[in-house]
PDB file of C-alpha atoms in Angstrom:
ATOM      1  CA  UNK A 151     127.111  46.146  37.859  1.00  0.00           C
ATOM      2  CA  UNK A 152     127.866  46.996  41.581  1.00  0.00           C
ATOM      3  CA  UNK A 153     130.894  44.774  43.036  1.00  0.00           C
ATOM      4  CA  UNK A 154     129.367  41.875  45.563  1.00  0.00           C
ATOM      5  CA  UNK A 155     131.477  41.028  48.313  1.00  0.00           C
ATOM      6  CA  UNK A 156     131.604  38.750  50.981  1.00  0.00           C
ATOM      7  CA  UNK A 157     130.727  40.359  54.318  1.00  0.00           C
ATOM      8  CA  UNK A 158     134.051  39.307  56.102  1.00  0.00           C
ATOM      9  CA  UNK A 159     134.138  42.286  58.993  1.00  0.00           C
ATOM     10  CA  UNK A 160     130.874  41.089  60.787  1.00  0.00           C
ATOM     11  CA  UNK A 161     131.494  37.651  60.586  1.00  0.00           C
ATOM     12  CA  UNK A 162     135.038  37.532  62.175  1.00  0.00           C
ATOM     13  CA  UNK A 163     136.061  36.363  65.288  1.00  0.00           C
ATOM     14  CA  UNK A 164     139.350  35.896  67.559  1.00  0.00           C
ATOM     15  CA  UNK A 165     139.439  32.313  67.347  1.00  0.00           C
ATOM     16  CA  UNK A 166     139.888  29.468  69.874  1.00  0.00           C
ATOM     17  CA  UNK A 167     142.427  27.509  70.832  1.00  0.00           C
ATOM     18  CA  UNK A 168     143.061  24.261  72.375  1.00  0.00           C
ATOM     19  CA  UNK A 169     146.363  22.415  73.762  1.00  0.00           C
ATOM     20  CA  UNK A 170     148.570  25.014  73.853  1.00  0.00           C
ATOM     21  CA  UNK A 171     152.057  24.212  74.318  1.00  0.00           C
ATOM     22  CA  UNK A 172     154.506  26.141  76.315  1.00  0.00           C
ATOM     23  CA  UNK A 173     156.040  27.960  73.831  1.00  0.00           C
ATOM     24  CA  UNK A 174     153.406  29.969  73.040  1.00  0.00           C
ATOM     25  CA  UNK A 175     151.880  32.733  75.172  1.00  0.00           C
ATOM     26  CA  UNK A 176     148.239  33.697  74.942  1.00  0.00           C
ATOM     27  CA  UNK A 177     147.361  37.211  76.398  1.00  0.00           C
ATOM     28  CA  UNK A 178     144.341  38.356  77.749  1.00  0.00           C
ATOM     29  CA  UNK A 179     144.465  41.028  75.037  1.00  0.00           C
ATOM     30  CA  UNK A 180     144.473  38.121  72.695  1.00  0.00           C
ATOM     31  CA  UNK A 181     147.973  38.491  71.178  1.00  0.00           C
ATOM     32  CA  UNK A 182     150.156  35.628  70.980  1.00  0.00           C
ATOM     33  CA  UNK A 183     153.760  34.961  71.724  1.00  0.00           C
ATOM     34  CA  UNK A 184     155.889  32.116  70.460  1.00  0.00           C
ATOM     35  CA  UNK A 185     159.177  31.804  71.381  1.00  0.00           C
ATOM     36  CA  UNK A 186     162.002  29.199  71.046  1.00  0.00           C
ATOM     37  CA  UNK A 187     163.218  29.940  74.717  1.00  0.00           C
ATOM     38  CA  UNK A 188     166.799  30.652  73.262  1.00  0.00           C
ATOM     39  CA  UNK A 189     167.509  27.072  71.704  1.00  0.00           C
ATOM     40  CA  UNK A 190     166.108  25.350  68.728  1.00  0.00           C
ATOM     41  CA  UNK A 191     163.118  22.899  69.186  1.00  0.00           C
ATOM     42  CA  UNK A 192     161.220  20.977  67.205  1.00  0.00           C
ATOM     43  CA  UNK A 193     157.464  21.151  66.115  1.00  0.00           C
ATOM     44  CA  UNK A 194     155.133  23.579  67.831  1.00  0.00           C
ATOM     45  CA  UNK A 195     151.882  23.817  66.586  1.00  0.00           C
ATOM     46  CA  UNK A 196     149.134  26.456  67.481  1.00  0.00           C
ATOM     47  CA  UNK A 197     145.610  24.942  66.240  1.00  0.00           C
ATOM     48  CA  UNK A 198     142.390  26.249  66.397  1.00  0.00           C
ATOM     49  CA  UNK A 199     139.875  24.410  68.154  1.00  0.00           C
ATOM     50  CA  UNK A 200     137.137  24.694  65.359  1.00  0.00           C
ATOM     51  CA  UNK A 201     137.589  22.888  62.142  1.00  0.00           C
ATOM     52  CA  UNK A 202     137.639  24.937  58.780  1.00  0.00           C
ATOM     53  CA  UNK A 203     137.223  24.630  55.042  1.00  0.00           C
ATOM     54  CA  UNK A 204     137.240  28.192  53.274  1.00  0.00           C
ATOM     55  CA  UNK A 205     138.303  30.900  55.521  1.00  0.00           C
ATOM     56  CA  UNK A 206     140.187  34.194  55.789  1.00  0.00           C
ATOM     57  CA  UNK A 207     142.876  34.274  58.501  1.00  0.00           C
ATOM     58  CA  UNK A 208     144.232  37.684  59.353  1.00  0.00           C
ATOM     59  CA  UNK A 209     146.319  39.151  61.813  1.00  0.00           C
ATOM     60  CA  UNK A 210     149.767  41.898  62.345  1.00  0.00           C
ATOM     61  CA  UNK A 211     152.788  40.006  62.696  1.00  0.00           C
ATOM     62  CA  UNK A 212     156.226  41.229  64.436  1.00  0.00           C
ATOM     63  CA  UNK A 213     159.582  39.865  64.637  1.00  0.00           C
ATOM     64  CA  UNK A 214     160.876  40.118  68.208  1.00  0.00           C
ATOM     65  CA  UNK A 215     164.993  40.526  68.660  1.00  0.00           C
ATOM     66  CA  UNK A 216     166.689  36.929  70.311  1.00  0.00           C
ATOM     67  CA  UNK A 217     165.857  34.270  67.843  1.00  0.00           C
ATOM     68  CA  UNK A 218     167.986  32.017  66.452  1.00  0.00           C
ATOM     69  CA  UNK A 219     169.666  32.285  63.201  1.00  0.00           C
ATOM     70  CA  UNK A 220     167.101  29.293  61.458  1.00  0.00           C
ATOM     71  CA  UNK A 221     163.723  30.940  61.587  1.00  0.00           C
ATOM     72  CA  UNK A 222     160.929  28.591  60.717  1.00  0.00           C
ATOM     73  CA  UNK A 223     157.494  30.284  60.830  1.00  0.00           C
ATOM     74  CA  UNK A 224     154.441  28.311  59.106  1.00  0.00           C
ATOM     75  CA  UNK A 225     150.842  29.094  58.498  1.00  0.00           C
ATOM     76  CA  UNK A 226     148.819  25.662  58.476  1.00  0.00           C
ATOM     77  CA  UNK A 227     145.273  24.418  57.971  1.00  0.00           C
ATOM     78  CA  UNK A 228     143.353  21.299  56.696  1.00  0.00           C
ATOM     79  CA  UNK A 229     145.056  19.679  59.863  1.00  0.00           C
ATOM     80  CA  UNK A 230     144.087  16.511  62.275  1.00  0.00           C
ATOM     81  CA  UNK A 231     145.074  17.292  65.697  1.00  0.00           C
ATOM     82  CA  UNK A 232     146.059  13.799  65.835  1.00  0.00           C
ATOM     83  CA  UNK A 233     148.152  13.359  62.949  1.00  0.00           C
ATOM     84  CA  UNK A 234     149.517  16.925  62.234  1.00  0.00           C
ATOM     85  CA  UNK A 235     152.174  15.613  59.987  1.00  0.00           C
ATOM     86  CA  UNK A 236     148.756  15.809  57.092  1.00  0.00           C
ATOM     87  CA  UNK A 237     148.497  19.598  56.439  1.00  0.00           C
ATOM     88  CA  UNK A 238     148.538  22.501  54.134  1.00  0.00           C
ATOM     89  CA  UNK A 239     151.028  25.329  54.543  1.00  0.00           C
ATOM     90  CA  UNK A 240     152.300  28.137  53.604  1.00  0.00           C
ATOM     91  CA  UNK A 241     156.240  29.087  54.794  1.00  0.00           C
ATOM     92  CA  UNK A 242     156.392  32.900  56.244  1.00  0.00           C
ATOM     93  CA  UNK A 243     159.229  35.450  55.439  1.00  0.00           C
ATOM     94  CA  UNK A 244     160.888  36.796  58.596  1.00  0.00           C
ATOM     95  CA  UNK A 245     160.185  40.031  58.052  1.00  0.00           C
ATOM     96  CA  UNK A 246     162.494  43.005  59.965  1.00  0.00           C
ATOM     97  CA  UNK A 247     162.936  42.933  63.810  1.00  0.00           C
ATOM     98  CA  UNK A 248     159.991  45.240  65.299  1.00  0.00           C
ATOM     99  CA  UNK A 249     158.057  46.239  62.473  1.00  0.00           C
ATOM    100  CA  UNK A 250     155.095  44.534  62.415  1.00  0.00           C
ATOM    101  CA  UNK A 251     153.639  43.627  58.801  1.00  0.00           C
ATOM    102  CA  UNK A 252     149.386  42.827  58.637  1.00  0.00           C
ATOM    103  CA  UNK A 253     148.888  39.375  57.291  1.00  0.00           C
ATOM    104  CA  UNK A 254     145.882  37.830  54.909  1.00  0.00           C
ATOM    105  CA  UNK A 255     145.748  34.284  54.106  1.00  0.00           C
ATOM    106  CA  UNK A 256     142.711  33.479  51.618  1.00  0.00           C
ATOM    107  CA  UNK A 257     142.000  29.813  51.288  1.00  0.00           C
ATOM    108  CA  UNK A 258     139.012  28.487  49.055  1.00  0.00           C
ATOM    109  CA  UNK A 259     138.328  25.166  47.735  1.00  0.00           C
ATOM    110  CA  UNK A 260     141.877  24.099  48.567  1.00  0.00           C
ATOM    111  CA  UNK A 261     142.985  26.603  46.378  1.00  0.00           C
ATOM    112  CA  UNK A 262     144.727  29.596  48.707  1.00  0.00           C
ATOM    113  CA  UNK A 263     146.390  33.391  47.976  1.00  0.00           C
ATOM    114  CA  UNK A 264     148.530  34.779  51.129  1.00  0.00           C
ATOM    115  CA  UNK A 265     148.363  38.934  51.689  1.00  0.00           C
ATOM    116  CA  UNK A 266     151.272  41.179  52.728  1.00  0.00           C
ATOM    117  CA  UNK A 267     150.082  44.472  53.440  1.00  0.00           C
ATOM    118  CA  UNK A 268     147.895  44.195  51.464  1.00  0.00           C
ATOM    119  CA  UNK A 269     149.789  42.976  48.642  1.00  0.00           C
ATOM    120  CA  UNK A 270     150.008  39.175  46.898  1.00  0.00           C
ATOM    121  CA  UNK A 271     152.984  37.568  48.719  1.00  0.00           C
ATOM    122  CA  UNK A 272     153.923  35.166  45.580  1.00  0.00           C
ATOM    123  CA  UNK A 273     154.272  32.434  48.702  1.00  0.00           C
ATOM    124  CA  UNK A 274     153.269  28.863  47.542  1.00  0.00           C
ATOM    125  CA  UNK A 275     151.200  25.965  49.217  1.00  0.00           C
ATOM    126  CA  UNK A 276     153.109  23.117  49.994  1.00  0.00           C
ATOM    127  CA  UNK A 277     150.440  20.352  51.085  1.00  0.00           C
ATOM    128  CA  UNK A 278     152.387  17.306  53.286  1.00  0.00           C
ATOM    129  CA  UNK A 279     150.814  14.176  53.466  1.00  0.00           C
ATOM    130  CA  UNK A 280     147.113  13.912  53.004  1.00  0.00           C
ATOM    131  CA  UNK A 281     145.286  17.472  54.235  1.00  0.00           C
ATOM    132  CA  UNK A 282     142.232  17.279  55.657  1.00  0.00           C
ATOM    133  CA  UNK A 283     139.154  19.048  53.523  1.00  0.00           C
ATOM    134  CA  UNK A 284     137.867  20.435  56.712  1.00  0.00           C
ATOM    135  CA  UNK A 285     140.548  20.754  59.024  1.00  0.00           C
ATOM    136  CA  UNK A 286     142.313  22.752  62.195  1.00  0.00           C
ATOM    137  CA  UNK A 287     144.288  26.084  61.361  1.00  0.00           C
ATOM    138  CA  UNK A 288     146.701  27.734  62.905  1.00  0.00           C
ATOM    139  CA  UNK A 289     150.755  28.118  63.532  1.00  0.00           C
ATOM    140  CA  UNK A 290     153.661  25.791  63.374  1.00  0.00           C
ATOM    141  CA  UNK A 291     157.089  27.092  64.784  1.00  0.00           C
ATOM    142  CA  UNK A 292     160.616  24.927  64.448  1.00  0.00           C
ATOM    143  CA  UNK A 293     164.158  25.609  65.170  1.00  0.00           C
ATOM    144  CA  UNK A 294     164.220  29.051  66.246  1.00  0.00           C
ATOM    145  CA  UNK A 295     161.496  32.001  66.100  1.00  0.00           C
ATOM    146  CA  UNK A 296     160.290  34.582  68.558  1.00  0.00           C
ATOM    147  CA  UNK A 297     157.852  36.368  66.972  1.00  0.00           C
ATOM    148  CA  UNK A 298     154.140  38.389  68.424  1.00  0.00           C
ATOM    149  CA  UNK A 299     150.884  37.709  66.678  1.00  0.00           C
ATOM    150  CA  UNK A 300     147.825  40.892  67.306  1.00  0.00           C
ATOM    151  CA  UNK A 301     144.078  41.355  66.201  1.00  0.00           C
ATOM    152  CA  UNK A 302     144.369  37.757  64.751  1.00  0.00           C
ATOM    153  CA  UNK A 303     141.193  36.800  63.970  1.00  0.00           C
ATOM    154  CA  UNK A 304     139.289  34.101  61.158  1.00  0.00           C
ATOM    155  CA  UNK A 305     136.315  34.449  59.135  1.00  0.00           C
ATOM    156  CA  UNK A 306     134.571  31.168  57.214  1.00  0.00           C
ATOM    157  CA  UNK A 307     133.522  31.744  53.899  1.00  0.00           C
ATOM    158  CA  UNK A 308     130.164  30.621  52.322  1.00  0.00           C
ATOM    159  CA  UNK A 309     130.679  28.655  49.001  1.00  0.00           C
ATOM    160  CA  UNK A 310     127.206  29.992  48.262  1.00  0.00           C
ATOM    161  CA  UNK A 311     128.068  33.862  48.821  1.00  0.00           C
ATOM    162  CA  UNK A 312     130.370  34.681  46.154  1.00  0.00           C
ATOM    163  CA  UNK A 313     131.852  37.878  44.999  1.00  0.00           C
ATOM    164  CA  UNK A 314     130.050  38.719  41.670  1.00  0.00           C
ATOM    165  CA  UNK A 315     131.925  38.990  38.614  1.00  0.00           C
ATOM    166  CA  UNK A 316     131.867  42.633  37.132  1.00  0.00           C
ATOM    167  CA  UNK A 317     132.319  45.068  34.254  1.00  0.00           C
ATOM    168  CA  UNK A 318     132.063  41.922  31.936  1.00  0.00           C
ATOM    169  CA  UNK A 319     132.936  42.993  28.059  1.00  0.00           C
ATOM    170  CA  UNK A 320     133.005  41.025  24.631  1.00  0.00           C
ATOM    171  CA  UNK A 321     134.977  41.839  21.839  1.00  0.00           C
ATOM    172  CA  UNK A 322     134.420  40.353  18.273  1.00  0.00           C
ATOM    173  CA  UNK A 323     137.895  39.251  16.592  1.00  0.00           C
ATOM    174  CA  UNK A 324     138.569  39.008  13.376  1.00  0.00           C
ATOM    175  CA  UNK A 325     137.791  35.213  13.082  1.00  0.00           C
ATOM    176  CA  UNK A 326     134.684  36.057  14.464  1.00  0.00           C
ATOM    177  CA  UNK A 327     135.286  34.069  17.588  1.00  0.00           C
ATOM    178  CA  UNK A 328     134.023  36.391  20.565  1.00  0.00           C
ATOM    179  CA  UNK A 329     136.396  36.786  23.366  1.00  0.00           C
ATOM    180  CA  UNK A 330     134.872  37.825  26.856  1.00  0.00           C
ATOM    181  CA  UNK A 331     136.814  39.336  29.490  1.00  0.00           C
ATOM    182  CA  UNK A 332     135.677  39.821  33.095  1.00  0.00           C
ATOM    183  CA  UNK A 333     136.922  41.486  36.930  1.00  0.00           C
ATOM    184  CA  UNK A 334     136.616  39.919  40.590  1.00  0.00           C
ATOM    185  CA  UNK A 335     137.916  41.673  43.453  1.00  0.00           C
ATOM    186  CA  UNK A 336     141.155  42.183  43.906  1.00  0.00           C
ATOM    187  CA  UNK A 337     141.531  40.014  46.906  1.00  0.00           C
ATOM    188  CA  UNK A 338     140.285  37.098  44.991  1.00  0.00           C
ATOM    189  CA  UNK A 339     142.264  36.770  41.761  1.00  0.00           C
ATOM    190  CA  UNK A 340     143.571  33.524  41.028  1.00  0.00           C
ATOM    191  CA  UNK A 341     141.493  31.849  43.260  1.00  0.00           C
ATOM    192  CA  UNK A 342     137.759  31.478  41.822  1.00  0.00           C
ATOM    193  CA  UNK A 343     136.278  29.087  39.297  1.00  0.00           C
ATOM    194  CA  UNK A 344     133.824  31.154  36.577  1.00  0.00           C
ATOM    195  CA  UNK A 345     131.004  29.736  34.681  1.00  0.00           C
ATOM    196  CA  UNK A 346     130.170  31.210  31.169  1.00  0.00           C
ATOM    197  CA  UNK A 347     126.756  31.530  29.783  1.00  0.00           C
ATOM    198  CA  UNK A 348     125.078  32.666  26.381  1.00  0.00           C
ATOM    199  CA  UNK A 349     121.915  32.699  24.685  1.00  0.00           C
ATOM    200  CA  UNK A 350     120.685  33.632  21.520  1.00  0.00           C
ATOM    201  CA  UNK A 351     117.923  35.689  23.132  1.00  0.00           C
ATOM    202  CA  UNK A 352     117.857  39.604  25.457  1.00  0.00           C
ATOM    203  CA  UNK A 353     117.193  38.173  28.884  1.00  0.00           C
ATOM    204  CA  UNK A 354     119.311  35.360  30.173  1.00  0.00           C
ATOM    205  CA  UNK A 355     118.417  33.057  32.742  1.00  0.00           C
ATOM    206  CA  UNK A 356     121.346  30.827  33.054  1.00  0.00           C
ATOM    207  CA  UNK A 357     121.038  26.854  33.269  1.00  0.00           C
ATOM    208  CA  UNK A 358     123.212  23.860  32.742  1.00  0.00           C
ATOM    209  CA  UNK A 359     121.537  24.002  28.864  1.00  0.00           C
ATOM    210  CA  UNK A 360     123.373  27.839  28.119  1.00  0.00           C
ATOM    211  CA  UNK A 361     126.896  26.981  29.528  1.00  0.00           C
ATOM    212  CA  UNK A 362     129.369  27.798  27.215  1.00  0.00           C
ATOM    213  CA  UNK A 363     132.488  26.717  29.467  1.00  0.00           C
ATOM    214  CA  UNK A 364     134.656  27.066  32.708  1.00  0.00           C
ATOM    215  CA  UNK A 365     137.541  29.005  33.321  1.00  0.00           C
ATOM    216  CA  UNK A 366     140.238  29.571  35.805  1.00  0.00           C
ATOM    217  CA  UNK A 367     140.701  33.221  35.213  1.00  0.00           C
ATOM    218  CA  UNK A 368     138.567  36.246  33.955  1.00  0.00           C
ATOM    219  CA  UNK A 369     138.702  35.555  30.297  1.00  0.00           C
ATOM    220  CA  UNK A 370     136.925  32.968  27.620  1.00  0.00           C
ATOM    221  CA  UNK A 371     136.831  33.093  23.917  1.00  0.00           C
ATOM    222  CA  UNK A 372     133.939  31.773  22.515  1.00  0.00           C
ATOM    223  CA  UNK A 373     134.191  30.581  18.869  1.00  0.00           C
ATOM    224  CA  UNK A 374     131.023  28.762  18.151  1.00  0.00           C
ATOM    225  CA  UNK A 375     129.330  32.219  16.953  1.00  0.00           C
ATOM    226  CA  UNK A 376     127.672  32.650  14.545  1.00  0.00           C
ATOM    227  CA  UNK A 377     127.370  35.087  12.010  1.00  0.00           C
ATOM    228  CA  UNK A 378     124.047  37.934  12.181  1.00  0.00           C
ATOM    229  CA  UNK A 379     123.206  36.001  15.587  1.00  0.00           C
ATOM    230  CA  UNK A 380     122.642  38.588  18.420  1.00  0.00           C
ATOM    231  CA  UNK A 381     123.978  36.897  22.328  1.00  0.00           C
ATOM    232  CA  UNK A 382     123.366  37.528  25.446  1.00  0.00           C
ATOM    233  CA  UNK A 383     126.535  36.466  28.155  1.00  0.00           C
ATOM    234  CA  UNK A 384     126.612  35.555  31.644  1.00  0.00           C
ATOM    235  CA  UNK A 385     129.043  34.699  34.065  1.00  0.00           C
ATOM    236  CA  UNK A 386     129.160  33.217  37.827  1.00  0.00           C
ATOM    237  CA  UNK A 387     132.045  32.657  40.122  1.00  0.00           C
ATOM    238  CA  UNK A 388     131.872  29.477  42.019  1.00  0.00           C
ATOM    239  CA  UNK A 389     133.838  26.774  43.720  1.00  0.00           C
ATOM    240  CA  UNK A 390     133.849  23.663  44.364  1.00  0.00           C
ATOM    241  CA  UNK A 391     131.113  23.116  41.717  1.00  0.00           C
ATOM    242  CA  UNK A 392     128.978  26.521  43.721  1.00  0.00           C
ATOM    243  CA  UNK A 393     127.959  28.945  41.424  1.00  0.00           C
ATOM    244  CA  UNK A 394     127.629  32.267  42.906  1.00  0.00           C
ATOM    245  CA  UNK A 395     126.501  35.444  41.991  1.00  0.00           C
ATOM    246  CA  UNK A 396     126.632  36.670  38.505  1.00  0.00           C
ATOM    247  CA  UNK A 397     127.442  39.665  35.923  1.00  0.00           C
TER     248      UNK A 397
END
């Protein structure tokens, strides 16, 4: 089956901001500045003005020379602009001094995968506090940093457009258990729940009555087969209890 993806490019959008402090510059070419000013400070956040819950944040990143020797650099959502010490975030590398690296944060159903050119970062949440489900994204800077944000732009997800599962394959084992196996798209690995179907009949419609189970990644064995028993298999990525499209 053909990969489904989520339309990201045409839904995208520079987003707004609201309050911004002083150490952070906003262009008219829509690249951002932060700066420490020379000295170390303490929190200064960068928030959206809209409120999100799944989302794709993107956006080039360079390190600018004159920091401080304790750079703190922090992607954060799921924030309250009034009690910012409730978040979820993400800790940034400092990267080299003037070459700019293109960023990808992935968040869905609290669950979230951070991009390096293009590659998985290994970086790991660290929630403080109690994060908002629907919250303000954006940047929080301490001690020292001086670094220049371009084409930074956010795109919600839909819970109800998911990317489909594809090239889905069962193998019989020797038990005679019958272990599927499954792709997503690259980009979303590790982060989607998949529900399995079956049926004892060609055409598959699937219902609460022909689950078969839930899993985390693209694999399930199923061992209540039977014997001379022909199946038909199904499986949907969803979140958050959303089943999407299916394979």
């Amino acid at each position: 089956l053909p990969i489904v993806l989520l339309c990201i490019a045409a839904r995208a959008e520079m987003p707004r901001f609201e309050a911004v402090p002083a150490n952070y510059q906003l262009a008219d070419d829509g690249s951002i500045t932060a700066y420490d000013g020379g000295s170390s400070t303490g929190d200064q956040y960068l928030l959206t003005a809209d409120a999100y819950r799944d989302f794709v944040l993107s956006f080039d990143m360079t390190r600018l020379p004159g920091e401080g020797e304790r750079q703190r650099t922090v992607l954060v959502w799921g924030i309250d602009p009034a009690n910012p010490a409730n978040r979820n975030s993400v800790f940034l590398s400092p990267g080299e001094v003037g070459k700019p690296r293109h960023l990808r944060l992935v968040v869905l159903s609290g669950r979230m995968r951070l991009y390096i050119d293009g590659q998985p970062s290994g970086a790991s949440l660290a929630p403080y506090g109690t994060p908002l489900e629907v919250g303000r994204v954006g940047l929080l800077h301490y001690f020292n940093y001086h670094y220049r944000y371009d084409n930074v732009d956010i795109a919600p997800l839909d819970p109800g457009q998911l990317p489909a599962p594809t090239d889905l394959r069962a193998e019989i084992m020797p038990g005679g258990a019958i272990h599927l196996q499954w792709r997503t798209a690259a980009q979303y690995e590790g982060l989607l729940r998949y529900s399995v179907y079956g049926a004892t009949q060609d055409t598959l419609k699937p219902s609460a009555e022909d689950l078969l189970g839930t899993a985390d990644d693209c694999r399930l064995t199923y061992r209540a087969s039977r014997s001379n028993v022909r199946y038909t298999f199904a499986v949907a990525a969803g979140l958050a209890g959303v089943d999407g499209d299916g394979s």
